[in-house]
Amino acid sequence: MALFLNLQTVFLLALMHFSTYRTGSSEYLVYPPESINVSIRSDEQCLDIQWTVHLHNYTLNLKMIFQIDIYRSTLSNTVENKNYTTTLKSNETLQWCWHSVLPLECTSHFVRIRSMVDDERFPESRIWSSWSPPVVSKGQESSGEFHIFPNDIMYAEEDSSVTFCCISRTDNDKIEFFYEDRYMQGIKLSSRTTMFEVKNVAFVRRQGSNAYCKLDSSIDGVVLYVGGVLEEPKDFSCQTRDLETLNCTWHPGRDTLLPEHLPNNYSLFEWFSQKKVNCVHRNWCAWQLAPDMQDTYNFTLMAENKLRKRRTSTFFNVNQQVQPKFVGEISIENVDATEATLRWQIIPNQKNLTFLCQIEVYDNEKGIEYNTSNSEFTLSGLQPYTAHSVRVRCCIASHFWKWSEWNSKNFTTKEDTPSGALNIWRIVEPVSGGYNVKIFWKPLPTFQANGKILNYSIAMETLGKVPKVDIFFSDSDSNSTEKIIDEQPYQISVAAINSAGSSIPSVIVVSGNTEKSIQNIKEDRVNGTRDGIYLSWKPDSEETESYVVDWCNYPWDAICDFQWQKFGSNITSAIIRSAAFQSGVRYNFKIYGLSTKHEPYLLAKKTGYTQELALDCKPEVTVDNLASTSLTLNWKDNCTDEPQYGFFKGYHIYKKPEVEEPCDSETEKQVFSDNIVVCMYTVSDTKQKTFNVKKLQPNSTYSFEVKAFTGGGDSLAGIIKVTTGTHENTNLMMTIILPMALFSLLLIIGLNLKIQWVKEKCFPDIPDPYKSSVLSLMKFKGNIHQAILNTSDCIPDAIEVVNKPEISKTQGLRTILVGNEITTPAYLYLLPVGKDALDSQACICFENFTYCQAASDSGSCSQNQMIPTDQMMSVESSEHLLKVDKDYIRPFGNTPAGEEVSLNYVSQLAPTMSGDKGNSSPNLPEPAHCSEYKMQMVIPAGLALSFPPEGDRPISVASLDQLEKPC
Amino acid sequence: MWARLRLSSLFGLTCGLLWLCPAAGSTCPVYQTLLCQLKNMAKKDFLKAFMTDQGLNSPHLNETCTGSSDFPVTETLKDLPPVTFLQTVSQTVRLIEQKLNEPVFKRMHIYLQGIDNNVCCMLQALLPAPAACPAPASRRTLSPTPTVGSFSWKLERCKIIQSYQRFMEAVGKVLETWGASPGQRNRKRRSLLNVLLGQRRKVRAG
């Protein structure tokens, strides 16, 4: 074989030898293009170039390159230079289409082609042929007509650029171009042709965008349809339901928005069978299968429109892409109380296919799932007399592709005898001669009724000495019955009956003793919760089988909707819930124990609300006993402890001062939502209708609100605004000043009673010189007022003169005190010598120092005023006198010599409390307190004291007119 | 054509009668209602909607929609007798229907049929005979239609609608002169022949 091929090649080469050019010493193959034809395909804007190559038969399958040059308008304007490679075949016309941006009608295009053998067998022949003569595709610029190109309709994808050209009739006509009313500038291609480019075109409307050229009044235009880019179909898949028809679906992507007459076309091509189907719909297509001929398929989905083509493929075995389908409905057979049989038919029913079927059965409460590979299935364990819903779906077991749709059907099982026992309870009310017994029962739930309940049988058997059984029936609609019994206990049995039989009877023993015990049990209050009302009870004896709580849903109604709830013996608390419970309604609960002998006995009584409400009342408030710091609030109301609202617990009194003040310890601070702070008093006694408010601020305004309160809050408020009075001074006086006044009065009275004592202590009498014993000793000549006391007449016990001797010498008569070289201070004491030394009148003492000066120092007035009369006392007094400032005994004649002194000071006044009041001069100032200085008097110079130099005793002499005045 | 139908079979005659008067099977409203409806229908503006839809509502393209109209103008219509006038309206409307027989004008088509039905009913009020409705216009051979959706198609349809609009405006003006009862018209009547002759004279003179 190889030898044959080699010989063939040699033969061909030998033949080719005769068709080669011979240039000089070299030889090569040249096949220039011939019969070049150029035409315009306007719809595609394609310049269709066709040419041939004259080949000998022996040059078949020769590889060649063709170089194609395309010029626009002139041969100097190259717009394309293309190398086109091909393997030549016999008598083949070569063809290549050049897509032009500029419409090909706009101007002439020139095409020239040259060729070169590009075959490995002839490497020496890789020489270009000469260019073919240019072939022209004439444009319309010379037509002499006004045109726009492209004409009429064109298509473009969004965001692409589109080029138009306008051709005028004559040279240099003024042409305007508008795209959607937008004037656009063009590029002059020739004297008659202008090119316009619109970039990034956008979708404007389904009816296309208008582009037009305007030359004077002539208009020529084109409608540009802008569409979205055709997307590649997604999720392309095929499946069959019956192995006869294949259904292929895909997601076409977004709408291209091209006009309706330019739809996107979809087609299916199958490679093995080489069949093609044009799809009617844009997202699915049907394909007829040949089941026995072909299992494997290779499909290509092609999507195309004027602008773009897209394609996608899928390859599959059709037997693995089967979604089974039911034929008709499933059938249900042999239905009894607990069983039923299902049957169905499914396609494709080829023998080589096995299915897996899923069965779901639902009754009112639950669903059960079964699996089977058969086409029938028996359901068991069904609930009697119950509506069931069954549904079935299947898939191919060997290769899962998709489930079939659900095939559903409903059926109802037949009746069975009721299971379980009725839940029964009773109310026993005493009547004359016995008790009225109401027996209640709750209908059996569906899962226990097992059929339609026809009626209820009630059997009443006496437990007394005389056995007696009474059986009667109640309608299926009823849930209670009523019977009057005598004093003896009864055993009552209740059973539900349907067409299949009777339920287990429920038993309860009824006697009057239970109700007698009700009065002895105190009712407790309980609190409600959001869910219901919480109850708890103490566990009872071991014989307690269960507990029962009963109540009325509508306690205020004649038909109170009696309810009960049973609890196991190990439960001692529960939250009682009911949809009928309402806020503000008081519910009463009785808790019973149920003995093993089915005899109930009362354990506890409870009352409470799910949620208390505020009372619907409003206290009317008045104020009494308004004072500056307190007041009394009184109120009247109709607030009572009614079961419609809540447990009435008392009153809240809110004190709201106009000017904020802190709450005292008796109140509770309350901050309302609007940040108002008030003080709250709580009155726990619901019968108390008055309240004293204390610790108020005087002259302040308060708002008081009185509200009745329950666990649900406050009622409406009785409001009163009060302003307290001003501060009570009289009270203060009464409490503070009055006792002080009384004390002062008592003090004054006491002092008056002891005035003599006080006087003696504080204000001793100043000795009256006229009453002095000295005078009695003296021999007065003439008027007493003119009497001169001679010291010689007086027998002094001791005289001590304290003065400076020089003063006495130099001052002469003007010297008040004269001493003989006495260096010590001068004191003059006139000490009585008489028998009655204690008699104050016995001796006159002249003092010349400030009265009571020493009082401030000594703290006692008596020490410096009283002149002691005995020796002992004189010594003490003399010592005391040493303390007196010498200035007070300074002589008032202490003036310079020669000066005429008209006035002289004499001694200070004595207090008025002295014993000689009657002699006091009215001209003299009132004496001040004993501790003060005494006002000095002015006396004429003639009356000035003169001290006659009699002996060595300086004496002090004063006018009696002055001396009679108290010192 | 009517004569041809009469010569054909009885079945053809029946069909022809039904075609002649589309409203014959239904009860016509009273004359006043018809007149009122026709006046209102004559005011319906299709041109503006078409130009807006097609993007022709541009100042540069407005003039391209205007042009000479083949349909009778007000001066011609107002001198026609009522029956002739209504028959002219019917024939013109049917011609427009024929020209605009494209899906895009579906709504307008229905509207034109409504006008035609009302005209037929009015003719019945004027001429109480089933044959009062005008014969269907012969299917004229229309000039080659440009490609649907092309620019030239848009302009041509625009011109047709504009002509229709002008014609209906003229029809409305004539109907305004009509009284409340059939035949009440205080205008001098001329025969269609005279009117057409007069129009021809005008054209020649012009």
PDB file of N, CA, C and O in Angstrom, chain A residues 29 40 75 105 109 111 166 185 208 319 338 386 491 558 575 628 659 679 700 702 735 894:
ATOM      1  N   LEU A  29       4.897  26.618  -8.973  1.00  0.00           N
ATOM      2  CA  LEU A  29       3.474  26.553  -9.324  1.00  0.00           C
ATOM      3  C   LEU A  29       2.824  27.893  -9.026  1.00  0.00           C
ATOM      4  O   LEU A  29       2.964  28.430  -7.934  1.00  0.00           O
ATOM      5  N   ILE A  40     -22.897  42.943  -3.543  1.00  0.00           N
ATOM      6  CA  ILE A  40     -23.265  43.452  -2.205  1.00  0.00           C
ATOM      7  C   ILE A  40     -24.460  42.659  -1.681  1.00  0.00           C
ATOM      8  O   ILE A  40     -25.460  42.513  -2.388  1.00  0.00           O
ATOM      9  N   LEU A  75      -8.181  53.547  -5.082  1.00  0.00           N
ATOM     10  CA  LEU A  75      -7.240  52.446  -4.892  1.00  0.00           C
ATOM     11  C   LEU A  75      -6.156  52.778  -3.883  1.00  0.00           C
ATOM     12  O   LEU A  75      -5.332  51.936  -3.530  1.00  0.00           O
ATOM     13  N   GLU A 105     -23.286  50.503  -0.095  1.00  0.00           N
ATOM     14  CA  GLU A 105     -23.857  51.325  -1.161  1.00  0.00           C
ATOM     15  C   GLU A 105     -23.352  52.761  -1.102  1.00  0.00           C
ATOM     16  O   GLU A 105     -23.557  53.545  -2.031  1.00  0.00           O
ATOM     17  N   HIS A 109     -16.318  50.147  -3.932  1.00  0.00           N
ATOM     18  CA  HIS A 109     -15.253  49.364  -3.310  1.00  0.00           C
ATOM     19  C   HIS A 109     -14.533  48.583  -4.401  1.00  0.00           C
ATOM     20  O   HIS A 109     -15.155  48.103  -5.339  1.00  0.00           O
ATOM     21  N   VAL A 111     -11.721  45.523  -5.320  1.00  0.00           N
ATOM     22  CA  VAL A 111     -11.166  44.280  -4.789  1.00  0.00           C
ATOM     23  C   VAL A 111     -10.121  43.753  -5.766  1.00  0.00           C
ATOM     24  O   VAL A 111     -10.354  43.734  -6.976  1.00  0.00           O
ATOM     25  N   CYS A 166     -25.341  59.304   3.774  1.00  0.00           N
ATOM     26  CA  CYS A 166     -26.354  60.007   2.993  1.00  0.00           C
ATOM     27  C   CYS A 166     -25.734  60.407   1.662  1.00  0.00           C
ATOM     28  O   CYS A 166     -24.606  60.931   1.628  1.00  0.00           O
ATOM     29  N   GLN A 185     -23.139  65.405  13.277  1.00  0.00           N
ATOM     30  CA  GLN A 185     -22.137  65.864  12.331  1.00  0.00           C
ATOM     31  C   GLN A 185     -21.609  64.660  11.551  1.00  0.00           C
ATOM     32  O   GLN A 185     -21.425  63.582  12.128  1.00  0.00           O
ATOM     33  N   GLY A 208     -38.552  50.959  17.015  1.00  0.00           N
ATOM     34  CA  GLY A 208     -37.281  51.307  16.407  1.00  0.00           C
ATOM     35  C   GLY A 208     -36.951  52.783  16.519  1.00  0.00           C
ATOM     36  O   GLY A 208     -37.820  53.625  16.777  1.00  0.00           O
ATOM     37  N   ASN A 319     -33.506   6.798  28.389  1.00  0.00           N
ATOM     38  CA  ASN A 319     -34.065   5.957  29.448  1.00  0.00           C
ATOM     39  C   ASN A 319     -33.699   6.464  30.846  1.00  0.00           C
ATOM     40  O   ASN A 319     -34.285   6.038  31.841  1.00  0.00           O
ATOM     41  N   THR A 338     -59.781  -0.147  59.718  1.00  0.00           N
ATOM     42  CA  THR A 338     -58.357   0.151  59.916  1.00  0.00           C
ATOM     43  C   THR A 338     -57.497  -0.144  58.692  1.00  0.00           C
ATOM     44  O   THR A 338     -56.280   0.044  58.747  1.00  0.00           O
ATOM     45  N   THR A 386     -62.392   7.719  60.077  1.00  0.00           N
ATOM     46  CA  THR A 386     -61.548   8.899  59.932  1.00  0.00           C
ATOM     47  C   THR A 386     -61.301   9.163  58.455  1.00  0.00           C
ATOM     48  O   THR A 386     -61.057   8.238  57.684  1.00  0.00           O
ATOM     49  N   GLN A 491     -74.270   5.778  92.415  1.00  0.00           N
ATOM     50  CA  GLN A 491     -73.162   5.568  91.470  1.00  0.00           C
ATOM     51  C   GLN A 491     -73.717   5.761  90.067  1.00  0.00           C
ATOM     52  O   GLN A 491     -74.641   5.054  89.656  1.00  0.00           O
ATOM     53  N   ALA A 558     -76.547  32.977  83.590  1.00  0.00           N
ATOM     54  CA  ALA A 558     -77.375  31.862  84.065  1.00  0.00           C
ATOM     55  C   ALA A 558     -76.834  30.550  83.499  1.00  0.00           C
ATOM     56  O   ALA A 558     -76.743  29.546  84.194  1.00  0.00           O
ATOM     57  N   ILE A 575     -52.150  25.581  85.802  1.00  0.00           N
ATOM     58  CA  ILE A 575     -52.630  26.866  85.283  1.00  0.00           C
ATOM     59  C   ILE A 575     -53.895  26.564  84.497  1.00  0.00           C
ATOM     60  O   ILE A 575     -53.862  25.810  83.525  1.00  0.00           O
ATOM     61  N   SER A 628     -52.030  75.569 107.736  1.00  0.00           N
ATOM     62  CA  SER A 628     -50.857  75.910 106.940  1.00  0.00           C
ATOM     63  C   SER A 628     -50.026  74.680 106.608  1.00  0.00           C
ATOM     64  O   SER A 628     -49.366  74.639 105.583  1.00  0.00           O
ATOM     65  N   VAL A 659     -45.023  73.305  93.548  1.00  0.00           N
ATOM     66  CA  VAL A 659     -43.562  73.437  93.522  1.00  0.00           C
ATOM     67  C   VAL A 659     -43.009  72.117  94.040  1.00  0.00           C
ATOM     68  O   VAL A 659     -43.423  71.644  95.105  1.00  0.00           O
ATOM     69  N   CYS A 679     -46.311  62.258  95.289  1.00  0.00           N
ATOM     70  CA  CYS A 679     -46.166  61.434  96.484  1.00  0.00           C
ATOM     71  C   CYS A 679     -47.485  60.716  96.701  1.00  0.00           C
ATOM     72  O   CYS A 679     -48.552  61.333  96.578  1.00  0.00           O
ATOM     73  N   SER A 700     -48.655  77.023 100.179  1.00  0.00           N
ATOM     74  CA  SER A 700     -48.315  76.259  98.973  1.00  0.00           C
ATOM     75  C   SER A 700     -49.581  75.629  98.405  1.00  0.00           C
ATOM     76  O   SER A 700     -50.539  75.393  99.133  1.00  0.00           O
ATOM     77  N   TYR A 702     -51.361  72.501  96.431  1.00  0.00           N
ATOM     78  CA  TYR A 702     -51.230  71.080  96.189  1.00  0.00           C
ATOM     79  C   TYR A 702     -52.451  70.591  95.408  1.00  0.00           C
ATOM     80  O   TYR A 702     -53.549  71.095  95.589  1.00  0.00           O
ATOM     81  N   THR A 735     -46.877  78.893 121.897  1.00  0.00           N
ATOM     82  CA  THR A 735     -46.010  77.783 122.297  1.00  0.00           C
ATOM     83  C   THR A 735     -44.697  78.257 122.892  1.00  0.00           C
ATOM     84  O   THR A 735     -44.113  77.544 123.700  1.00  0.00           O
ATOM     85  N   ASN A 894      -7.814 121.825 140.727  1.00  0.00           N
ATOM     86  CA  ASN A 894      -6.519 121.580 140.084  1.00  0.00           C
ATOM     87  C   ASN A 894      -6.411 122.360 138.802  1.00  0.00           C
ATOM     88  O   ASN A 894      -6.301 121.852 137.714  1.00  0.00           O
TER      89      ASN A 894
END
